[in-house]
Amino acid sequence: MTANIQQEVMSTIATRARIDVATITPQSTLASLGVASLEAIEIIFEIEETFDITLPEDSTALKTETVQGLIEAVQRALADKTKKPGDS
Amino acid sequence: MIRNNEFLFPAGRNGVLLIHGLTGTPTEMRVLGKGLHKAGFTVHGMQLAGHCGDAQDLLATGWRDWYASVESAFDRLRAQVDQCFVGGLSMGALLALRLAAERSRQVDGVGVYGATFRHDGWNIPWIARLSFLLPLFTRLGGGRTRTFMEQPPYGLRDERVRAQVGAAMLAGDSGAAGLPGNPWPSLAELYLLSRAVRRQLAQVTAPCLVAHASDDDIASLRNAEIVARSVSGPVQMMLLDNSYHMITLDRERRSLIARSCEFFAQLATRNVYKEAAS
């Protein structure tokens, strides 16, 4: 599952930034990949759409957020989604 | 220099033309465009004349130029599809309504997003609320170089989007985020367009989806109500309680996209049956 999330996140970034997915590492930041601010927003929207989640507004300082940070944010949002009401 | 930010997502024989707002950019319609495209529509996000450049580029144009660019984009898209819908945000909604009034046989439905006849939202300073006087004032030669600067929250409740849009706008990236302010003469043009469109609303016979933020910071709900009570076609209202003016980008964008897809798809199906029966 984690590998799928990583693959999906990286492929979304690669498509939007028009770069080879092989150049993206978990440590890359969106800024270092040449992603402009509004493209970053589109990437976030697309990731939310793909996984049917809403990432918290304060979870990502988009320009400096690493790809790994994004992957972890998606994992947390997916875990929250599957949590049953009343679970702690 | 004006940058071309238009987008075209080709798909089926039902098309949607998307129109951005004053000092805006096709980028503000892109997420909606992608959603419609995913639902099978051919989508064209057009760029208004004089937009995506600097203030001088914008000032060289007026509402008739903006509308002419809408007509020409519509003609191009109409030639590629069987049914054609149009959707606009803010001033783009007014241009969409004018097109629906003037081309009532060609426009099959209208998405009226955050229609702005008048800047009367809660974040508009009192002096700017008098901007409906601008056509007279600028005709007398006043305010040619003045601009109403955009103020946070920039029509956005979503703080992530607001931070990015604000940063891009203030950095001068008008192609991506639009100009950071409304030049007075351009606002005067908006009010001239607004008057013209209000007189034509009864000629709009196409069904309308009127979507508006209930707490709109730029244009109050009264703007949506004007549309709902004045057009002749059937109206569906959609109030968004957790968004500000830029509803195509704000927190409830996904609900807006889903409702727009459903609205246009229903019209497309109904029209196909109607044609088959006749």
Coordinates of C-alpha atoms in Angstrom, one line a residue:
Chain A
M1 CA 0.0 0.0 0.0
T2 CA 2.8 2.4 1.0
A3 CA 4.6 1.6 -2.2
N4 CA 1.5 2.3 -4.2
I5 CA 1.0 5.7 -2.4
Q6 CA 4.6 6.6 -3.1
Q7 CA 4.3 5.6 -6.8
E8 CA 1.0 7.5 -7.2
V9 CA 2.3 10.7 -5.5
M10 CA 5.5 10.7 -7.5
S11 CA 3.7 10.0 -10.8
T12 CA 1.3 12.9 -10.2
I13 CA 4.2 15.2 -9.5
A14 CA 6.1 14.0 -12.5
T15 CA 3.1 14.5 -14.9
R16 CA 2.2 18.0 -13.6
A17 CA 5.9 19.2 -13.5
R18 CA 6.6 17.5 -16.8
I19 CA 9.7 15.7 -15.4
D20 CA 10.9 12.1 -15.5
V21 CA 9.6 10.3 -12.4
A22 CA 13.0 8.8 -11.9
T23 CA 14.4 12.2 -11.0
I24 CA 12.1 12.4 -7.9
T25 CA 13.3 11.1 -4.6
P26 CA 11.4 11.1 -1.3
Q27 CA 13.7 13.9 -0.1
S28 CA 12.9 16.1 -3.1
T29 CA 10.9 19.3 -2.4
L30 CA 8.3 20.6 -4.8
A31 CA 10.4 23.8 -5.1
S32 CA 13.5 21.8 -6.0
L33 CA 11.6 20.0 -8.7
G34 CA 10.7 23.4 -10.3
V35 CA 7.0 23.2 -9.3
A36 CA 5.5 26.7 -9.2
S37 CA 3.1 27.6 -6.4
L38 CA -0.1 27.1 -8.3
E39 CA 1.1 23.9 -9.8
A40 CA 1.7 22.7 -6.3
I41 CA -1.9 23.4 -5.5
E42 CA -3.0 21.4 -8.5
I43 CA -0.8 18.5 -7.4
I44 CA -2.4 18.5 -4.0
F45 CA -5.9 18.7 -5.5
E46 CA -5.1 15.8 -7.8
I47 CA -3.7 13.7 -4.9
E48 CA -6.8 14.4 -2.9
E49 CA -9.0 13.4 -5.8
T50 CA -7.0 10.2 -6.5
F51 CA -7.2 8.9 -2.9
D52 CA -10.6 10.6 -2.1
I53 CA -9.1 12.3 0.9
T54 CA -8.8 15.9 2.2
L55 CA -5.3 16.9 3.4
P56 CA -5.4 19.2 6.4
E57 CA -4.9 22.8 5.4
D58 CA -2.0 23.3 7.8
S59 CA -0.2 20.1 7.1
T60 CA 1.9 21.2 4.2
A61 CA 4.1 24.2 3.6
L62 CA 3.9 23.4 -0.1
K63 CA 7.1 25.0 -1.3
T64 CA 9.3 23.3 1.2
E65 CA 7.3 20.1 1.8
T66 CA 9.3 17.0 0.8
V67 CA 7.7 14.3 -1.3
Q68 CA 8.1 12.0 1.7
G69 CA 6.1 14.5 3.8
L70 CA 3.3 14.4 1.2
I71 CA 3.3 10.6 1.2
E72 CA 3.0 10.6 5.0
A73 CA 0.2 13.2 4.9
V74 CA -1.7 10.9 2.4
Q75 CA -1.1 7.9 4.7
R76 CA -2.4 9.8 7.7
A77 CA -5.5 11.0 5.8
L78 CA -6.2 7.5 4.6
A79 CA -5.8 6.1 8.1
D80 CA -8.2 8.8 9.4
K81 CA -10.7 7.9 6.7
T82 CA -10.8 4.2 7.5
K83 CA -11.0 4.8 11.3
K84 CA -14.5 3.9 12.5
P85 CA -16.4 6.6 14.4
G86 CA -15.7 6.2 18.1
D87 CA -12.2 4.7 17.6
S88 CA -9.5 6.5 19.5
Chain B
M1 CA 3.7 40.6 -22.2
I2 CA 0.5 38.5 -22.4
R3 CA 1.1 34.7 -21.8
N4 CA -1.3 32.2 -23.2
N5 CA -2.7 30.1 -20.4
E6 CA -5.7 28.7 -22.2
F7 CA -6.4 25.0 -21.9
L8 CA -8.3 22.5 -24.1
F9 CA -9.2 19.0 -22.8
P10 CA -10.7 17.1 -25.8
A11 CA -13.2 14.3 -25.1
G12 CA -16.7 13.6 -26.3
R13 CA -19.3 15.5 -28.3
N14 CA -20.6 17.6 -25.3
G15 CA -18.5 20.7 -24.7
V16 CA -18.1 23.2 -21.9
L17 CA -16.5 26.6 -22.3
L18 CA -15.1 28.0 -19.1
I19 CA -14.6 31.8 -18.6
H20 CA -12.5 33.3 -15.8
G21 CA -13.1 36.6 -14.0
L22 CA -11.8 40.2 -14.3
T23 CA -8.0 40.3 -13.8
G24 CA -8.2 36.5 -13.4
T25 CA -6.7 33.7 -15.5
P26 CA -7.9 30.4 -17.0
T27 CA -5.9 28.7 -14.1
E28 CA -8.8 29.5 -11.8
M29 CA -11.1 27.3 -14.0
R30 CA -8.6 24.5 -14.5
V31 CA -9.6 22.2 -11.7
L32 CA -13.2 22.5 -12.6
G33 CA -12.2 21.9 -16.2
K34 CA -10.3 18.7 -15.3
G35 CA -13.3 17.4 -13.3
L36 CA -15.7 18.0 -16.3
H37 CA -13.2 16.4 -18.6
K38 CA -13.0 13.3 -16.4
A39 CA -16.8 13.1 -16.7
G40 CA -16.5 13.0 -20.5
F41 CA -16.9 16.7 -21.6
T42 CA -14.6 18.4 -24.0
V43 CA -13.5 21.5 -22.1
H44 CA -12.0 24.7 -23.2
G45 CA -10.7 27.2 -20.6
M46 CA -10.5 30.4 -22.6
Q47 CA -8.5 33.5 -21.9
L48 CA -10.2 36.9 -22.0
A49 CA -8.7 39.6 -24.2
G50 CA -6.1 41.8 -22.3
H51 CA -5.7 39.3 -19.5
C52 CA -2.6 37.4 -18.3
G53 CA -0.3 40.3 -19.0
D54 CA 0.3 43.5 -17.1
A55 CA -2.1 46.3 -16.1
Q56 CA -1.4 48.2 -19.4
D57 CA -2.5 45.1 -21.4
L58 CA -5.7 45.0 -19.5
L59 CA -6.3 48.7 -19.8
A60 CA -6.0 48.5 -23.5
T61 CA -9.2 46.5 -23.6
G62 CA -12.8 46.9 -22.4
W63 CA -15.8 44.7 -21.9
R64 CA -16.7 44.6 -25.5
D65 CA -13.2 43.1 -26.3
W66 CA -13.6 40.6 -23.4
Y67 CA -17.0 39.5 -24.8
A68 CA -15.7 39.3 -28.3
S69 CA -13.0 36.9 -27.1
V70 CA -15.7 34.8 -25.4
E71 CA -17.7 34.7 -28.6
S72 CA -14.8 33.6 -30.7
A73 CA -13.8 30.9 -28.2
F74 CA -17.4 29.7 -28.1
D75 CA -17.6 29.5 -31.9
R76 CA -14.4 27.4 -32.0
L77 CA -15.6 25.0 -29.4
R78 CA -19.2 24.8 -30.8
A79 CA -17.8 23.7 -34.1
Q80 CA -16.2 20.6 -32.4
V81 CA -19.2 19.4 -30.4
D82 CA -22.9 18.7 -30.6
Q83 CA -24.0 20.4 -27.4
C84 CA -22.3 23.3 -25.8
F85 CA -22.5 24.6 -22.2
V86 CA -20.8 27.6 -20.8
G87 CA -19.6 28.4 -17.3
G88 CA -18.1 31.5 -15.8
L89 CA -16.7 32.7 -12.5
S90 CA -17.3 36.2 -11.1
M91 CA -17.3 38.5 -14.1
G92 CA -16.9 35.4 -16.3
A93 CA -20.4 34.5 -15.1
L94 CA -21.8 37.7 -16.5
L95 CA -20.1 37.1 -19.8
A96 CA -21.5 33.5 -19.9
L97 CA -25.0 34.9 -19.2
R98 CA -24.6 37.5 -22.0
L99 CA -23.6 34.7 -24.4
A100 CA -26.6 32.6 -23.3
A101 CA -28.9 35.6 -23.9
E102 CA -27.5 36.5 -27.3
R103 CA -27.0 32.8 -28.5
S104 CA -30.0 31.3 -26.8
R105 CA -30.3 28.5 -29.5
Q106 CA -26.6 27.6 -29.2
V107 CA -26.0 27.7 -25.5
D108 CA -27.5 24.5 -23.9
G109 CA -26.9 25.4 -20.2
V110 CA -25.0 27.8 -18.0
G111 CA -22.9 27.4 -14.9
V112 CA -23.1 30.8 -13.1
Y113 CA -20.4 30.7 -10.5
G114 CA -20.1 33.6 -8.0
A115 CA -21.8 36.1 -10.4
T116 CA -20.5 39.6 -9.7
F117 CA -22.7 42.5 -10.9
R118 CA -21.5 44.5 -8.0
H119 CA -18.6 44.3 -5.5
D120 CA -20.7 44.3 -2.4
G121 CA -19.1 41.5 -0.3
W122 CA -18.1 41.8 3.3
N123 CA -14.4 42.3 2.5
I124 CA -14.9 45.2 0.1
P125 CA -14.0 48.5 1.7
W126 CA -16.7 51.2 1.7
I127 CA -15.0 53.3 -0.8
A128 CA -14.8 50.4 -3.3
R129 CA -18.5 49.8 -2.8
L130 CA -19.0 53.1 -4.6
S131 CA -17.2 51.6 -7.6
F132 CA -20.5 51.5 -9.5
L133 CA -19.9 55.2 -9.9
L134 CA -16.7 54.5 -11.7
P135 CA -18.0 54.6 -15.3
L136 CA -19.0 58.2 -14.8
F137 CA -15.9 59.1 -12.9
T138 CA -13.5 57.6 -15.5
R139 CA -15.4 59.1 -18.4
L140 CA -14.7 62.5 -16.7
G141 CA -11.0 61.5 -16.8
G142 CA -10.6 60.5 -13.1
G143 CA -8.7 57.5 -11.7
R144 CA -7.0 56.4 -14.9
T145 CA -4.0 55.2 -13.0
R146 CA -5.7 54.1 -9.8
T147 CA -6.2 50.5 -8.7
F148 CA -8.2 48.7 -6.0
M149 CA -5.7 46.3 -4.5
E150 CA -6.9 42.8 -3.7
Q151 CA -6.9 42.2 0.1
P152 CA -6.7 38.9 1.9
P153 CA -8.4 36.5 2.0
Y154 CA -8.4 37.0 -1.8
G155 CA -11.8 35.2 -2.1
L156 CA -10.3 32.0 -0.6
R157 CA -11.2 30.3 2.7
D158 CA -8.7 27.4 2.0
E159 CA -5.5 28.7 3.6
R160 CA -3.2 26.6 1.5
V161 CA -4.7 27.9 -1.7
R162 CA -4.8 31.4 -0.4
A163 CA -1.1 31.4 0.5
Q164 CA -0.1 30.1 -2.9
V165 CA -2.4 32.4 -4.9
G166 CA -1.4 35.4 -2.8
A167 CA 2.3 34.7 -3.2
A168 CA 2.0 34.1 -7.0
M169 CA -0.1 37.3 -7.4
L170 CA 2.2 39.5 -5.4
A171 CA 5.2 38.0 -7.2
G172 CA 3.8 39.3 -10.4
D173 CA 2.8 36.0 -11.9
S174 CA -0.4 37.3 -13.5
G175 CA -0.5 34.4 -16.0
A176 CA -0.9 31.9 -13.1
A177 CA -2.7 33.9 -10.4
G178 CA -4.0 37.1 -12.0
L179 CA -3.3 40.7 -11.3
P180 CA -3.0 41.8 -7.7
G181 CA -5.6 44.6 -8.1
N182 CA -8.4 45.9 -10.3
P183 CA -7.5 49.1 -12.2
W184 CA -10.4 51.6 -11.9
P185 CA -11.0 51.9 -15.6
S186 CA -11.4 48.1 -15.9
L187 CA -13.8 48.1 -12.9
A188 CA -15.7 50.8 -14.7
E189 CA -15.9 48.5 -17.7
L190 CA -17.2 45.7 -15.5
Y191 CA -20.0 47.9 -14.3
L192 CA -20.9 48.8 -17.9
L193 CA -21.0 45.1 -18.7
S194 CA -23.0 44.5 -15.6
R195 CA -25.7 47.0 -16.6
A196 CA -25.9 45.5 -20.1
V197 CA -26.2 42.0 -18.8
R198 CA -28.9 42.8 -16.2
R199 CA -31.1 44.2 -19.0
Q200 CA -30.6 40.9 -21.0
L201 CA -31.2 38.4 -18.2
A202 CA -34.8 37.7 -19.3
Q203 CA -33.5 36.5 -22.6
V204 CA -31.6 33.7 -20.9
T205 CA -33.8 30.6 -21.6
A206 CA -31.1 28.0 -21.0
P207 CA -31.2 26.2 -17.7
C208 CA -28.8 27.7 -15.1
L209 CA -26.9 26.3 -12.2
V210 CA -26.4 29.3 -9.9
A211 CA -23.6 28.5 -7.4
H212 CA -22.5 31.1 -4.9
A213 CA -20.7 31.2 -1.5
S214 CA -23.2 32.1 1.1
D215 CA -20.5 34.1 2.9
D216 CA -18.9 35.6 -0.3
D217 CA -16.3 38.2 0.6
I218 CA -16.4 39.9 -2.8
A219 CA -19.9 39.7 -4.1
S220 CA -22.8 39.2 -1.8
L221 CA -25.6 36.6 -2.3
R222 CA -27.7 39.4 -3.8
N223 CA -25.8 38.9 -7.0
A224 CA -26.9 35.3 -7.3
E225 CA -30.4 36.3 -6.4
I226 CA -30.5 38.8 -9.3
V227 CA -29.8 35.9 -11.7
A228 CA -32.2 33.5 -10.1
R229 CA -35.2 35.8 -10.2
S230 CA -34.4 37.4 -13.6
V231 CA -33.6 34.6 -16.1
S232 CA -36.4 32.9 -18.0
G233 CA -34.9 29.4 -17.9
P234 CA -35.1 26.9 -15.0
V235 CA -32.6 27.6 -12.2
Q236 CA -30.9 25.3 -9.7
M237 CA -29.3 27.1 -6.8
M238 CA -26.2 25.8 -5.0
L239 CA -25.1 27.6 -1.8
L240 CA -21.6 26.9 -0.6
D241 CA -21.3 27.5 3.2
N242 CA -17.6 26.8 3.6
S243 CA -16.1 28.8 0.7
Y244 CA -15.5 32.4 -0.3
H245 CA -15.8 34.0 -3.7
M246 CA -13.4 31.8 -5.7
I247 CA -15.6 28.7 -5.4
T248 CA -13.9 26.9 -8.2
L249 CA -10.7 26.7 -6.1
D250 CA -12.0 26.9 -2.5
R251 CA -12.9 24.2 0.1
E252 CA -16.0 22.9 -1.6
R253 CA -14.6 22.7 -5.1
R254 CA -15.2 19.0 -5.2
S255 CA -18.9 19.4 -4.5
L256 CA -19.1 22.1 -7.1
I257 CA -17.4 19.9 -9.7
A258 CA -19.7 17.0 -8.9
R259 CA -22.8 19.2 -9.1
S260 CA -21.6 20.8 -12.4
C261 CA -20.9 17.4 -14.0
E262 CA -24.3 16.2 -12.9
F263 CA -26.1 19.3 -14.1
F264 CA -24.5 19.4 -17.6
A265 CA -24.8 15.6 -18.0
Q266 CA -28.5 15.7 -17.2
L267 CA -29.1 18.5 -19.8
A268 CA -27.0 16.7 -22.4
T269 CA -29.0 13.4 -21.9
R270 CA -32.4 15.3 -21.9
N271 CA -31.5 17.1 -25.1
V272 CA -30.5 13.9 -26.9
Y273 CA -33.9 12.4 -26.0
K274 CA -35.7 15.5 -27.1
E275 CA -33.9 15.5 -30.5
A276 CA -34.6 11.8 -30.9
A277 CA -38.3 12.3 -30.2
S278 CA -38.7 15.2 -32.6

